[in-house]
Coordinates of C-alpha atoms in Angstrom, one line a residue:
M1332 CA -15.1 -33.7 46.0
V1333 CA -14.4 -33.3 42.3
D1334 CA -14.4 -29.8 40.8
S1335 CA -17.0 -29.9 38.0
N1336 CA -15.4 -26.9 36.3
Q1337 CA -12.0 -28.6 36.1
I1338 CA -11.1 -30.0 32.6
P1339 CA -10.2 -33.7 33.0
P1340 CA -6.7 -34.6 32.1
R1341 CA -6.2 -36.0 28.6
G1342 CA -5.4 -39.7 28.5
P1343 CA -1.9 -40.9 27.9
G1344 CA -0.9 -41.1 24.2
R1345 CA -3.8 -38.9 23.0
P1346 CA -2.4 -36.1 20.8
P1347 CA -3.6 -32.6 21.6
I1348 CA -6.6 -31.4 19.5
R1349 CA -5.6 -29.0 16.8
S1350 CA -7.8 -26.5 15.1
E1351 CA -8.5 -26.9 11.4
D1352 CA -6.5 -23.7 10.7
E1353 CA -3.5 -25.1 12.6
T1354 CA -3.7 -28.4 10.7
R1355 CA -3.9 -26.5 7.4
A1356 CA -0.8 -24.4 8.4
L1357 CA 1.2 -27.6 9.2
I1358 CA 0.3 -29.2 5.9
I1359 CA 1.2 -26.1 3.9
A1360 CA 4.5 -25.7 5.7
A1361 CA 5.3 -29.4 5.1
A1362 CA 4.4 -29.1 1.4
A1363 CA 6.6 -26.0 1.0
R1364 CA 9.6 -27.8 2.5
A1365 CA 9.0 -30.9 0.4
F1366 CA 8.6 -29.0 -2.8
L1367 CA 11.9 -27.2 -2.2
E1368 CA 13.8 -30.3 -1.2
T1369 CA 12.6 -32.8 -3.9
G1370 CA 10.7 -30.7 -6.4
Y1371 CA 7.0 -30.3 -7.0
V1372 CA 6.6 -33.2 -9.5
R1373 CA 8.5 -35.8 -7.4
T1374 CA 6.7 -34.9 -4.2
G1375 CA 3.9 -37.3 -3.2
I1376 CA 0.9 -36.4 -1.2
D1377 CA 1.7 -39.3 1.2
T1378 CA 5.1 -37.7 1.9
I1379 CA 3.5 -34.3 2.7
A1380 CA 0.9 -35.9 5.0
R1381 CA 3.6 -37.9 6.8
D1382 CA 5.8 -34.9 7.3
A1383 CA 2.9 -32.8 8.6
G1384 CA 1.8 -35.6 11.0
V1385 CA -1.6 -36.1 9.5
S1386 CA -3.3 -38.8 7.5
T1387 CA -3.8 -38.6 3.7
R1388 CA -7.5 -38.6 4.4
T1389 CA -7.2 -35.5 6.5
L1390 CA -5.0 -33.8 3.9
Y1391 CA -7.5 -34.5 1.1
R1392 CA -10.4 -33.3 3.3
L1393 CA -8.6 -29.9 3.5
F1394 CA -7.0 -29.8 0.1
S1395 CA -8.5 -31.4 -3.0
A1396 CA -5.2 -31.6 -5.0
K1397 CA -1.5 -31.1 -4.8
E1398 CA -1.8 -28.0 -6.9
D1399 CA -3.9 -26.4 -4.2
L1400 CA -1.1 -27.0 -1.8
L1401 CA 1.3 -25.3 -4.2
K1402 CA -0.9 -22.3 -4.6
E1403 CA -1.4 -21.9 -0.8
A1404 CA 2.3 -22.2 -0.1
M1405 CA 3.2 -19.7 -2.7
E1406 CA 0.4 -17.3 -1.7
A1407 CA 1.6 -17.4 1.9
R1408 CA 5.1 -16.6 0.9
I1409 CA 4.0 -13.8 -1.4
G1410 CA 1.9 -12.3 1.3
A1411 CA 4.7 -12.4 3.8
A1412 CA 7.2 -10.9 1.3
F1413 CA 4.8 -8.1 0.3
G1414 CA 4.1 -7.3 3.9
S1415 CA 7.7 -7.0 4.9
L1416 CA 8.6 -4.9 1.9
D1417 CA 5.7 -2.5 2.4
A1418 CA 6.6 -2.2 6.1
A1419 CA 10.2 -1.5 5.3
R1420 CA 9.3 1.2 2.8
A1421 CA 7.0 3.0 5.2
A1422 CA 9.3 2.7 8.2
E1423 CA 11.6 5.6 7.2
T1424 CA 10.6 9.1 6.1
D1425 CA 14.0 10.1 4.7
P1426 CA 14.0 9.0 1.0
R1427 CA 17.5 7.4 1.1
A1428 CA 16.9 5.6 4.4
S1429 CA 13.5 4.4 3.0
L1430 CA 15.1 3.1 -0.2
E1431 CA 17.9 1.3 1.7
A1432 CA 15.3 -0.3 4.0
L1433 CA 13.3 -1.4 1.0
L1434 CA 16.3 -2.8 -0.8
S1435 CA 17.6 -4.5 2.4
S1436 CA 14.3 -6.1 3.0
Y1437 CA 14.1 -7.4 -0.6
A1438 CA 17.7 -8.6 -0.4
G1439 CA 16.9 -10.6 2.7
L1440 CA 14.1 -12.3 0.8
A1441 CA 15.6 -12.7 -2.6
L1442 CA 19.1 -13.8 -1.5
S1443 CA 18.0 -16.3 1.2
D1444 CA 18.8 -20.0 0.6
E1445 CA 15.0 -20.7 0.4
A1446 CA 14.5 -18.1 -2.3
V1447 CA 17.4 -19.3 -4.4
R1448 CA 16.1 -22.9 -4.2
L1449 CA 12.6 -21.7 -5.1
T1450 CA 13.9 -19.9 -8.1
C1451 CA 15.8 -23.0 -9.2
L1452 CA 12.6 -25.1 -8.8
I1453 CA 10.5 -22.6 -10.8
A1454 CA 13.2 -22.5 -13.6
A1455 CA 13.3 -26.3 -13.7
E1456 CA 9.6 -27.2 -13.6
R1457 CA 7.7 -24.1 -14.8
Q1458 CA 6.9 -25.6 -18.2
E1459 CA 5.7 -28.9 -16.7
V1460 CA 3.8 -27.2 -13.8
P1461 CA 2.1 -24.0 -15.1
A1462 CA 0.9 -23.2 -11.6
L1463 CA 4.6 -22.5 -10.6
A1464 CA 5.0 -19.9 -13.4
D1465 CA 1.6 -18.3 -12.5
S1466 CA 2.6 -18.0 -8.9
Y1467 CA 6.0 -16.6 -9.8
R1468 CA 4.3 -13.9 -12.0
Q1469 CA 1.9 -13.1 -9.1
A1470 CA 4.8 -12.7 -6.7
T1471 CA 6.7 -10.5 -9.2
V1472 CA 3.7 -8.2 -9.7
R1473 CA 3.0 -7.8 -5.9
I1474 CA 6.7 -7.3 -5.0
T1475 CA 7.2 -4.8 -7.8
G1476 CA 4.2 -3.0 -6.5
A1477 CA 6.1 -2.1 -3.3
F1478 CA 8.9 -0.6 -5.4
E1479 CA 6.4 1.2 -7.6
A1480 CA 4.9 2.8 -4.4
W1481 CA 8.3 4.1 -3.3
V1482 CA 9.0 5.5 -6.8
R1483 CA 5.6 7.1 -7.2
E1484 CA 5.8 8.7 -3.7
H1485 CA 9.2 10.2 -4.3
Q1486 CA 8.4 11.4 -7.8
Q1487 CA 5.4 13.2 -6.4
S1488 CA 7.5 14.8 -3.7
G1489 CA 10.0 16.0 -6.2
F1490 CA 12.9 13.9 -4.8
L1491 CA 13.0 11.8 -8.0
R1492 CA 12.8 13.0 -11.5
A1493 CA 9.6 12.1 -13.3
G1494 CA 9.7 9.0 -15.4
N1495 CA 8.1 5.6 -16.1
V1496 CA 7.2 4.2 -12.6
E1497 CA 7.0 0.6 -13.6
M1498 CA 10.3 0.6 -15.4
T1499 CA 12.0 2.3 -12.6
A1500 CA 10.6 -0.1 -10.1
H1501 CA 12.0 -3.1 -12.1
L1502 CA 15.4 -1.4 -12.3
L1503 CA 15.4 -1.0 -8.5
R1504 CA 14.6 -4.7 -8.0
G1505 CA 17.2 -5.6 -10.7
T1506 CA 20.0 -4.4 -8.5
I1507 CA 19.3 -7.1 -6.0
N1508 CA 18.2 -9.7 -8.6
E1509 CA 21.7 -9.5 -10.2
A1510 CA 23.2 -10.8 -6.9
Q1511 CA 20.7 -13.6 -6.9
R1512 CA 21.5 -14.4 -10.6
Q1513 CA 25.2 -14.6 -9.8
I1514 CA 24.5 -17.0 -6.9
L1515 CA 22.2 -19.2 -9.0
L1516 CA 24.9 -19.5 -11.7
G1517 CA 27.6 -20.3 -9.2
L1518 CA 29.5 -17.1 -10.0
R1519 CA 29.7 -16.2 -6.4
E1520 CA 29.0 -17.6 -3.0
P1521 CA 25.9 -16.4 -1.1
L1522 CA 26.4 -12.9 0.3
T1523 CA 27.3 -12.5 4.0
V1524 CA 25.4 -10.0 6.1
A1525 CA 28.1 -7.4 5.6
E1526 CA 28.3 -8.1 1.8
Q1527 CA 24.6 -7.8 1.5
R1528 CA 24.7 -4.5 3.4
D1529 CA 27.4 -3.1 1.1
W1530 CA 25.5 -4.3 -2.0
V1531 CA 22.4 -2.4 -0.8
K1532 CA 24.3 0.8 -0.2
A1533 CA 26.1 0.6 -3.6
S1534 CA 22.7 -0.1 -5.2
A1535 CA 21.1 3.0 -3.5
D1536 CA 24.1 5.2 -4.5
M1537 CA 23.8 4.1 -8.1
I1538 CA 20.0 4.6 -8.2
L1539 CA 20.0 8.0 -6.5
N1540 CA 22.9 9.3 -8.6
G1541 CA 20.9 8.4 -11.7
L1542 CA 17.3 9.3 -10.7
A1543 CA 17.4 11.9 -8.0
A1544 CA 16.2 15.3 -9.1
D1545 CA 18.8 18.1 -9.3

């Protein structure tokens, strides 16, 4: 007797059914990889569809234009970056430990090979592709927001001297951005884990020596 509740096995060669959300995620991931490898302008929709394992018809059903893929890919990265920074900031109650966690999380993002290649892409194509520059500005605003939250919290507690919150947040980010700049310009090799840790500690020392309340 056949169990009527049993799901019949899928025929050979039939791919598993994916949800629309899963398909979208595959396409966005394929687009992000392609943009980093070959640049936004030179990446074709057919390449993205092939790498995602879908038809161009399916891709266009879910995304009306290549620019939509760029926005989705950037927004996903911005969201993940902001989430990890905010979590790092809130994970520690000690001000110095909290600052080192925040800087370390940002260093892991900004100094990764993917981030360095993305920065190169933005620098090379931002004038031809305004959406790249817009996405970069959005990322900067949201990431700086995590640093502003740390500064504001510790100014209010009296740990830091009062001052311009936005400017101080940019200075905090700048300690890590300088390492990225040196890597981009070929002035140094990518930092090892140990070098990244030392850079974060030196950055925290410099910041706290200059900003901590007496």
